[in-house]
Amino acid sequence: MPQARSGNAKLAAVITEAGMSHAEVARAFVRVAKESNAPEFAGVGRSHVSHWIAGSKPSGRAPMLLCEALSRKLGRVITLDEIGLPAPPLSSKDMLGWRVDTLAALTELGRVDVDAERRRVLSTAAYSLAALTLPSDRWWSQMAERGRARGAAGGRTVSRGDVDAVHDMMSLFSRVDQRRGGGHARSAVVQYLGSDVASFLYGRYADDILRRDMFTAASELSYLAGWMAFDNGEHNVAQHYFNIAVKLAAEADNPAMAGHVLRAMAHQAIDLGHRKRALNLASASVDGERYQAAAPRERALLGVVYARALAVNGETQKAARALLRAEDDLSAATGGDDEPGRVFFFGEASLAHETACALRDTGDLAGATTQFRRSVRTRKASTFTRTHAVTLGYMGAVQARQGEIEEACATWSRALDAMEGVRSGRTREVAAEMRAILSPYRRRIVRAVRDVDARAKSYLSTFA
């Protein structure tokens, strides 16, 4: 078939570019297969690769693993299209497996996320509870060993300037997210992560410190892609990026970064109502080196989400102690070069917001209102617009629960003002909650109720 001949010719051309014999390709493939815990490929040899080039097509996960083997040799991302092989059916179980090779999973996820139809399938797939079970302690040390082995790969030389560039892009995208919500610019984050950054990960490093810094930077960007998807209500997509971010942090041997991502996973699990699993994730985020190696500001962030997880599980006293420790950690934060840029957003306003949520979940509505007001008062709304809108929305809901409907409407009116131009699943949820709470009051002739309800309905229709 013409398609098969064309595809095999492409594969042969890439193998020639890599300067590899068929036997060398086979050995590289087997090495990747073993790392990916895929024993079904352990018997692959030169004849199999020769058959693929001659006309047959590898099946299942083999195409993705072959791309990974060639990418390592060439030091750039090799796609299935480039070697003329068909994409294997997407398996969320495979993608989320802790034994799947990190870079192979990143490449495949990037391919899926930029393909409109496959991304739709991924977006509508179920959030996996099984994937919230964390791997053993041994896995973390094995991943650190695997990361060190990558530094010997061929391909382009990665410089300190390349790491700085990734951090610059991370900072730019993070600020867009904070202001406009996860529905803006996520495709740009995904494309940058799957192209430039993925190529860096296949590169050659002067020393392991540089490699670890690049893998940490890539972990931060994968975390951001996940956070933006989470904020936009695409929970299965978010879970996949968080999973890769944890793996990249593990290969970077960076426990603080791993804790940062586990904290985000816990936050997502809390919002989705998976309380016990949220507590397991939050506990892991503050365990041992993940907390100890973190800067004070990041410790406060980990700690306040841990407090929220305790609160939703009814552990009121433990939650109170965790909140006090988070306040102490934030008080100890001084900023500067020793503080990672990924925590730039977390300050007094963020701490007050999360504290208010914890108090609300323990039934302390008065305390929650006080902390929400503190958050609104101390936040720079023009920079952190999305969270400002969410905070106001949550505060209005608490006021409504206390029977203060007119005050709630005034607060919600401010929230809707802040939502202008924001694309976020969480702001959409806030608007939907406004309408649900106001539903019993719609027949009353109350102008504030009518205005807020109409504006919330308009916002939902605009950003549906």
Coordinates of C-alpha atoms in Angstrom, one line a residue:
M1 CA 0.0 0.0 0.0
P2 CA 1.3 3.5 -0.8
Q3 CA 0.7 4.7 2.7
A4 CA 2.7 1.8 4.2
R5 CA 5.6 2.4 1.8
S6 CA 5.6 6.1 2.5
G7 CA 5.5 5.5 6.2
N8 CA 8.4 3.0 6.1
A9 CA 10.4 5.3 4.0
K10 CA 10.0 8.0 6.6
L11 CA 11.1 5.7 9.4
A12 CA 14.1 4.6 7.4
A13 CA 15.1 8.3 6.8
V14 CA 14.9 9.1 10.5
I15 CA 17.0 6.0 11.4
T16 CA 19.6 7.1 8.8
E17 CA 19.6 10.6 10.2
A18 CA 20.3 9.1 13.6
G19 CA 23.2 7.2 12.2
M20 CA 21.9 3.9 13.7
S21 CA 21.9 0.4 12.5
H22 CA 18.8 -1.7 12.7
A23 CA 20.3 -3.6 15.6
E24 CA 21.1 -0.3 17.4
V25 CA 17.5 0.8 17.0
A26 CA 16.3 -2.5 18.3
R27 CA 18.5 -2.3 21.4
A28 CA 17.4 1.3 22.0
F29 CA 13.8 0.2 21.7
V30 CA 14.2 -2.6 24.1
R31 CA 15.8 -0.3 26.6
V32 CA 12.9 2.1 26.5
A33 CA 10.4 -0.8 26.7
K34 CA 12.0 -2.1 29.8
E35 CA 12.0 1.3 31.4
S36 CA 8.3 1.6 30.6
N37 CA 7.6 -1.7 32.3
A38 CA 6.5 -3.3 29.0
P39 CA 7.8 -6.9 29.1
E40 CA 5.8 -7.8 26.0
F41 CA 8.5 -6.0 24.0
A42 CA 11.5 -7.6 25.7
G43 CA 12.0 -10.0 22.8
V44 CA 12.1 -7.4 20.1
G45 CA 15.2 -7.6 18.0
R46 CA 16.8 -6.5 14.7
S47 CA 14.4 -8.6 12.6
H48 CA 11.4 -6.8 14.1
V49 CA 12.7 -3.4 13.3
S50 CA 13.7 -4.6 9.8
H51 CA 10.1 -5.7 9.3
W52 CA 8.8 -2.4 10.4
I53 CA 11.0 -0.6 7.9
A54 CA 10.2 -3.1 5.2
G55 CA 6.4 -2.8 5.4
S56 CA 4.8 -4.1 8.6
K57 CA 3.6 -1.8 11.3
P58 CA 4.2 -2.1 15.0
S59 CA 1.1 -2.2 17.1
G60 CA -0.1 -1.1 20.5
R61 CA 2.4 1.0 22.4
A62 CA 5.3 0.0 20.2
P63 CA 5.0 3.1 17.9
M64 CA 5.2 5.5 20.8
L65 CA 8.2 3.7 22.3
L66 CA 10.0 3.6 19.0
C67 CA 9.6 7.4 18.8
E68 CA 11.0 7.7 22.3
A69 CA 14.1 5.6 21.3
L70 CA 14.8 7.7 18.2
S71 CA 14.1 11.0 20.1
R72 CA 16.8 10.1 22.7
K73 CA 19.3 9.5 20.0
L74 CA 18.6 12.6 18.0
G75 CA 18.0 14.9 20.9
R76 CA 14.7 16.2 19.6
V77 CA 11.1 15.1 19.7
I78 CA 10.3 12.5 17.0
T79 CA 6.6 12.2 16.3
L80 CA 4.6 9.3 14.9
D81 CA 3.8 11.4 11.8
E82 CA 7.5 12.0 11.2
I83 CA 8.2 8.2 11.0
G84 CA 4.9 7.5 9.2
L85 CA 3.4 5.2 11.8
P86 CA -0.2 5.2 13.0
A87 CA -1.1 6.6 16.4
P88 CA -2.0 3.9 19.0
P89 CA -5.4 4.2 20.6
L90 CA -5.2 6.5 23.6
S91 CA -5.2 4.5 26.9
S92 CA -5.6 6.7 30.0
K93 CA -4.5 3.8 32.1
D94 CA -1.2 3.6 30.2
M95 CA -0.8 7.4 30.2
L96 CA -1.3 7.7 33.9
G97 CA 0.7 4.7 34.9
W98 CA 3.7 5.5 37.1
R99 CA 5.9 3.1 35.2
V100 CA 5.3 4.7 31.8
D101 CA 8.4 6.5 30.5
T102 CA 8.1 10.2 31.4
L103 CA 9.2 11.7 28.1
A104 CA 7.2 9.2 26.0
A105 CA 4.1 10.0 28.0
L106 CA 4.8 13.8 27.6
T107 CA 5.2 13.5 23.8
E108 CA 2.1 11.4 23.4
L109 CA 0.0 13.7 25.6
G110 CA 1.2 16.7 23.7
R111 CA 0.2 15.1 20.4
V112 CA -3.3 14.3 21.8
D113 CA -3.8 17.8 23.3
V114 CA -3.1 19.6 20.0
D115 CA -5.4 17.3 18.0
A116 CA -8.9 18.7 18.4
E117 CA -10.8 15.4 18.1
R118 CA -8.4 13.4 20.4
R119 CA -8.3 16.3 22.9
R120 CA -12.2 16.3 23.0
V121 CA -12.1 12.6 23.8
L122 CA -9.5 13.2 26.5
S123 CA -11.4 16.1 27.9
T124 CA -14.6 14.1 28.3
A125 CA -13.0 11.0 29.7
A126 CA -13.5 10.3 33.4
Y127 CA -11.2 11.6 36.1
S128 CA -9.3 8.5 37.4
L129 CA -9.5 7.8 41.1
A130 CA -7.1 4.9 40.6
A131 CA -4.4 7.3 39.4
L132 CA -4.5 9.1 42.8
T133 CA -2.8 6.2 44.5
L134 CA 0.9 7.2 44.8
P135 CA 3.8 4.9 44.0
S136 CA 6.1 3.4 46.6
D137 CA 9.1 5.1 48.1
R138 CA 11.3 2.9 45.9
W139 CA 9.8 4.4 42.8
W140 CA 11.0 7.9 43.7
S141 CA 14.6 6.8 44.0
Q142 CA 14.3 4.8 40.8
M143 CA 13.0 7.9 39.0
A144 CA 15.9 10.0 40.3
E145 CA 18.3 7.3 38.9
R146 CA 16.5 7.3 35.6
G147 CA 16.8 11.1 35.4
R148 CA 20.6 11.0 36.0
A149 CA 21.0 8.5 33.2
R150 CA 19.3 10.9 30.8
G151 CA 22.1 13.4 31.0
A152 CA 24.2 11.2 28.9
A153 CA 21.8 11.3 25.9
G154 CA 22.9 12.7 22.6
G155 CA 21.3 15.6 20.8
R156 CA 21.5 19.4 21.3
T157 CA 23.5 20.9 24.1
V158 CA 21.3 22.5 26.7
S159 CA 22.6 25.7 28.4
R160 CA 21.8 27.7 31.5
G161 CA 20.2 30.2 29.2
D162 CA 17.8 27.6 28.0
V163 CA 16.7 26.9 31.5
D164 CA 16.2 30.7 32.1
A165 CA 14.2 30.9 29.0
V166 CA 11.8 28.2 30.2
H167 CA 11.4 30.1 33.5
D168 CA 10.7 33.3 31.6
M169 CA 7.9 31.6 29.6
M170 CA 6.5 30.0 32.8
S171 CA 6.4 33.4 34.4
L172 CA 4.6 34.9 31.4
F173 CA 2.0 32.2 31.1
S174 CA 1.4 32.1 34.9
R175 CA 0.6 35.7 35.0
V176 CA -1.9 35.3 32.1
D177 CA -3.5 32.5 34.0
Q178 CA -3.8 34.5 37.2
R179 CA -5.4 37.4 35.4
R180 CA -7.5 35.8 32.7
G181 CA -8.1 32.2 33.8
G182 CA -7.1 28.8 32.6
G183 CA -9.3 29.1 29.4
H184 CA -6.8 31.6 27.9
A185 CA -3.4 30.6 26.4
R186 CA -3.4 27.0 27.5
S187 CA -2.8 25.8 24.0
A188 CA 0.3 28.0 23.8
V189 CA 1.6 26.4 27.0
V190 CA 1.0 22.9 25.7
Q191 CA 2.7 23.6 22.3
Y192 CA 5.7 25.2 24.0
L193 CA 6.0 22.3 26.5
G194 CA 5.6 19.6 23.8
S195 CA 8.1 21.2 21.3
D196 CA 10.9 23.4 22.7
V197 CA 10.9 22.1 26.3
A198 CA 10.5 18.4 25.3
S199 CA 13.5 18.8 23.0
F200 CA 15.6 20.2 25.9
L201 CA 14.7 17.2 27.9
Y202 CA 16.3 15.0 25.3
G203 CA 19.4 17.1 25.2
R204 CA 22.9 16.9 26.5
Y205 CA 23.9 18.7 29.7
A206 CA 27.3 19.9 31.1
D207 CA 26.4 18.6 34.5
D208 CA 23.6 17.0 36.5
I209 CA 22.7 20.2 38.3
L210 CA 21.8 21.8 34.9
R211 CA 19.8 18.7 33.9
R212 CA 17.9 18.8 37.2
D213 CA 17.1 22.4 36.8
M214 CA 15.7 21.9 33.3
F215 CA 13.6 18.9 34.4
T216 CA 12.3 21.1 37.3
A217 CA 11.4 23.9 34.9
A218 CA 9.6 21.4 32.7
S219 CA 7.8 20.0 35.7
E220 CA 6.6 23.6 36.6
L221 CA 5.4 24.1 33.0
S222 CA 3.5 20.7 33.0
Y223 CA 2.0 21.6 36.4
L224 CA 0.9 24.9 34.9
A225 CA -0.7 23.2 31.9
G226 CA -2.5 21.0 34.4
W227 CA -3.5 23.8 36.6
M228 CA -5.0 25.8 33.7
A229 CA -6.9 22.7 32.6
F230 CA -8.2 22.2 36.2
D231 CA -9.2 25.8 36.4
N232 CA -11.1 25.5 33.1
G233 CA -13.0 22.4 34.3
E234 CA -11.0 19.9 32.2
H235 CA -10.3 17.6 35.0
N236 CA -9.0 14.5 33.2
V237 CA -6.7 16.6 31.1
A238 CA -5.4 18.3 34.2
Q239 CA -4.8 14.9 35.9
H240 CA -2.6 13.8 33.0
Y241 CA -0.4 16.9 33.2
F242 CA -0.1 16.7 36.9
N243 CA 0.9 13.1 36.6
I244 CA 3.7 14.0 34.2
A245 CA 4.7 17.0 36.4
V246 CA 5.2 14.6 39.3
K247 CA 7.3 12.3 37.2
L248 CA 9.5 15.2 35.9
A249 CA 10.0 16.4 39.5
A250 CA 10.9 12.9 40.5
E251 CA 13.5 12.6 37.7
A252 CA 14.8 16.0 38.8
D253 CA 15.1 14.6 42.3
N254 CA 13.3 17.8 43.5
P255 CA 11.0 16.9 46.5
A256 CA 9.8 20.5 46.9
M257 CA 8.6 20.5 43.3
A258 CA 6.9 17.1 43.8
G259 CA 5.2 18.5 46.9
H260 CA 4.0 21.5 44.9
V261 CA 2.3 19.3 42.3
L262 CA 0.8 16.9 44.9
R263 CA -0.7 19.9 46.6
A264 CA -2.4 20.9 43.3
M265 CA -3.7 17.3 42.9
A266 CA -5.1 17.5 46.5
H267 CA -6.8 20.8 45.7
Q268 CA -8.4 19.3 42.6
A269 CA -9.6 16.2 44.6
I270 CA -11.1 18.5 47.3
D271 CA -13.0 20.5 44.7
L272 CA -14.3 17.2 43.1
G273 CA -15.4 15.8 46.4
H274 CA -12.9 13.0 46.8
R275 CA -12.1 13.9 50.4
K276 CA -10.1 10.8 51.6
R277 CA -8.0 10.8 48.5
A278 CA -7.4 14.6 48.8
L279 CA -6.1 14.1 52.4
N280 CA -3.8 11.3 51.2
L281 CA -2.4 13.6 48.5
A282 CA -2.1 16.6 50.8
S283 CA -0.4 14.5 53.5
A284 CA 2.1 13.3 51.0
S285 CA 2.8 16.9 49.9
V286 CA 3.9 17.9 53.4
D287 CA 5.7 14.7 54.1
G288 CA 9.5 14.7 54.9
E289 CA 11.7 16.4 52.3
R290 CA 8.8 17.7 50.3
Y291 CA 8.0 20.1 53.1
Q292 CA 11.5 20.5 54.6
A293 CA 13.2 21.3 51.3
A294 CA 10.5 23.9 50.3
A295 CA 11.0 27.7 50.8
P296 CA 8.8 29.2 53.6
R297 CA 6.2 30.6 51.2
E298 CA 5.8 27.3 49.5
R299 CA 5.6 25.5 52.9
A300 CA 2.7 27.9 53.7
L301 CA 1.0 26.9 50.4
L302 CA 1.4 23.2 51.0
G303 CA 0.3 23.6 54.6
V304 CA -2.9 25.6 53.9
V305 CA -4.1 23.0 51.4
Y306 CA -3.3 20.3 53.9
A307 CA -5.5 22.2 56.4
R308 CA -8.3 22.3 53.8
A309 CA -8.1 18.6 53.3
L310 CA -8.2 18.0 57.0
A311 CA -11.2 20.4 57.3
V312 CA -13.3 18.6 54.6
N313 CA -12.6 15.3 56.4
G314 CA -13.9 16.6 59.7
E315 CA -10.5 16.9 61.4
T316 CA -11.2 20.3 62.8
Q317 CA -8.5 20.6 65.5
K318 CA -5.8 19.3 63.2
A319 CA -7.0 21.7 60.5
A320 CA -6.7 24.6 63.0
R321 CA -3.1 23.6 63.9
A322 CA -2.2 23.3 60.2
L323 CA -3.6 26.8 59.5
L324 CA -1.5 28.3 62.3
R325 CA 1.6 26.6 61.0
A326 CA 0.9 27.9 57.5
E327 CA 0.5 31.4 58.9
D328 CA 3.9 31.1 60.7
D329 CA 5.5 29.8 57.5
L330 CA 4.2 32.7 55.4
S331 CA 5.4 35.1 58.1
A332 CA 8.9 33.7 57.7
A333 CA 8.9 34.2 53.9
T334 CA 11.2 37.0 52.7
G335 CA 11.2 36.4 49.0
G336 CA 14.4 36.7 47.0
D337 CA 16.6 34.4 44.9
D338 CA 16.0 31.4 47.2
E339 CA 12.3 31.4 46.6
P340 CA 11.0 29.6 43.4
G341 CA 9.1 31.8 41.0
R342 CA 6.2 29.3 40.9
V343 CA 4.9 30.6 44.3
F344 CA 4.8 34.3 43.3
F345 CA 1.0 34.3 43.6
F346 CA 0.9 33.1 47.2
G347 CA 0.7 35.8 49.8
E348 CA -1.6 37.1 52.5
A349 CA -4.6 37.2 50.2
S350 CA -4.2 33.6 49.0
L351 CA -3.7 32.4 52.6
A352 CA -6.8 34.2 53.7
H353 CA -8.8 32.7 50.8
E354 CA -7.8 29.1 51.6
T355 CA -8.2 29.7 55.3
A356 CA -11.8 31.0 54.7
C357 CA -12.5 27.8 52.6
A358 CA -11.3 25.6 55.5
L359 CA -13.4 27.5 58.0
R360 CA -16.5 27.4 55.8
D361 CA -16.1 23.6 55.4
T362 CA -16.0 23.2 59.2
G363 CA -19.2 25.3 59.6
D364 CA -17.6 28.5 60.9
L365 CA -19.4 30.9 58.5
A366 CA -18.6 34.0 60.5
G367 CA -14.9 33.2 60.5
A368 CA -15.0 32.3 56.9
T369 CA -16.6 35.7 56.0
T370 CA -13.9 37.5 58.0
Q371 CA -11.1 35.7 56.1
F372 CA -12.8 36.2 52.7
R373 CA -13.0 39.9 53.5
R374 CA -9.3 39.9 54.4
S375 CA -8.5 38.2 51.1
V376 CA -10.5 40.7 49.1
R377 CA -8.9 43.6 51.0
T378 CA -5.3 42.5 50.6
R379 CA -5.3 41.2 47.0
K380 CA -4.1 43.1 44.0
A381 CA -7.2 42.5 41.9
S382 CA -5.7 43.8 38.6
T383 CA -3.0 41.1 38.7
F384 CA -4.9 38.2 40.3
T385 CA -8.3 38.9 38.8
R386 CA -9.5 35.3 38.4
T387 CA -8.9 34.4 42.1
H388 CA -10.4 37.7 43.2
A389 CA -13.6 36.9 41.3
V390 CA -13.7 33.4 42.9
T391 CA -13.1 34.8 46.4
L392 CA -16.0 37.3 46.0
G393 CA -18.2 34.5 44.7
Y394 CA -17.4 32.3 47.6
M395 CA -18.0 35.1 50.1
G396 CA -21.4 35.9 48.6
A397 CA -22.4 32.2 48.9
V398 CA -21.4 32.3 52.6
Q399 CA -23.4 35.5 53.2
A400 CA -26.4 33.9 51.5
R401 CA -26.1 30.9 53.8
Q402 CA -26.3 33.3 56.7
G403 CA -29.5 34.8 55.3
E404 CA -28.0 38.0 54.1
I405 CA -29.3 37.9 50.5
E406 CA -29.0 41.6 49.7
E407 CA -25.4 41.7 51.0
A408 CA -24.7 38.6 49.0
C409 CA -26.0 40.2 45.8
A410 CA -23.8 43.2 46.4
T411 CA -20.8 40.9 46.7
W412 CA -21.8 38.9 43.7
S413 CA -22.2 42.0 41.7
R414 CA -18.5 42.8 42.4
A415 CA -17.6 39.3 41.5
L416 CA -19.3 39.6 38.1
D417 CA -17.5 42.9 37.5
A418 CA -14.2 41.0 38.1
M419 CA -15.2 38.2 35.8
E420 CA -15.2 40.4 32.7
G421 CA -12.9 38.8 30.2
V422 CA -12.0 35.8 32.5
R423 CA -12.3 32.3 31.1
S424 CA -12.4 29.9 34.0
G425 CA -14.4 26.8 35.0
R426 CA -14.3 28.0 38.5
T427 CA -15.8 31.4 37.7
R428 CA -18.4 29.6 35.7
E429 CA -19.2 27.4 38.7
V430 CA -19.5 30.6 40.9
A431 CA -21.9 32.1 38.4
A432 CA -23.9 28.9 38.3
E433 CA -24.0 28.8 42.1
M434 CA -25.3 32.3 42.2
R435 CA -28.3 31.4 40.0
A436 CA -29.0 28.2 42.1
I437 CA -29.0 30.1 45.4
L438 CA -31.1 32.9 44.0
S439 CA -33.6 30.6 42.4
P440 CA -36.2 30.7 45.3
Y441 CA -36.1 34.5 45.2
R442 CA -36.7 35.1 41.5
R443 CA -40.4 35.6 41.8
R444 CA -39.9 38.3 44.3
I445 CA -39.6 41.9 43.0
V446 CA -36.1 42.5 44.3
R447 CA -34.0 44.5 41.8
A448 CA -30.6 43.3 43.2
V449 CA -31.7 39.6 42.8
R450 CA -33.0 40.2 39.3
D451 CA -29.8 42.0 38.2
V452 CA -27.4 39.5 39.6
D453 CA -29.3 36.6 38.2
A454 CA -29.5 38.2 34.7
R455 CA -25.8 39.0 34.7
A456 CA -24.8 35.5 35.9
K457 CA -26.9 34.0 33.2
S458 CA -25.3 36.2 30.6
Y459 CA -21.8 35.3 31.8
L460 CA -22.6 31.6 31.6
S461 CA -24.0 31.9 28.0
T462 CA -20.9 33.9 26.9
F463 CA -18.3 31.5 28.2
A464 CA -20.2 28.2 27.9

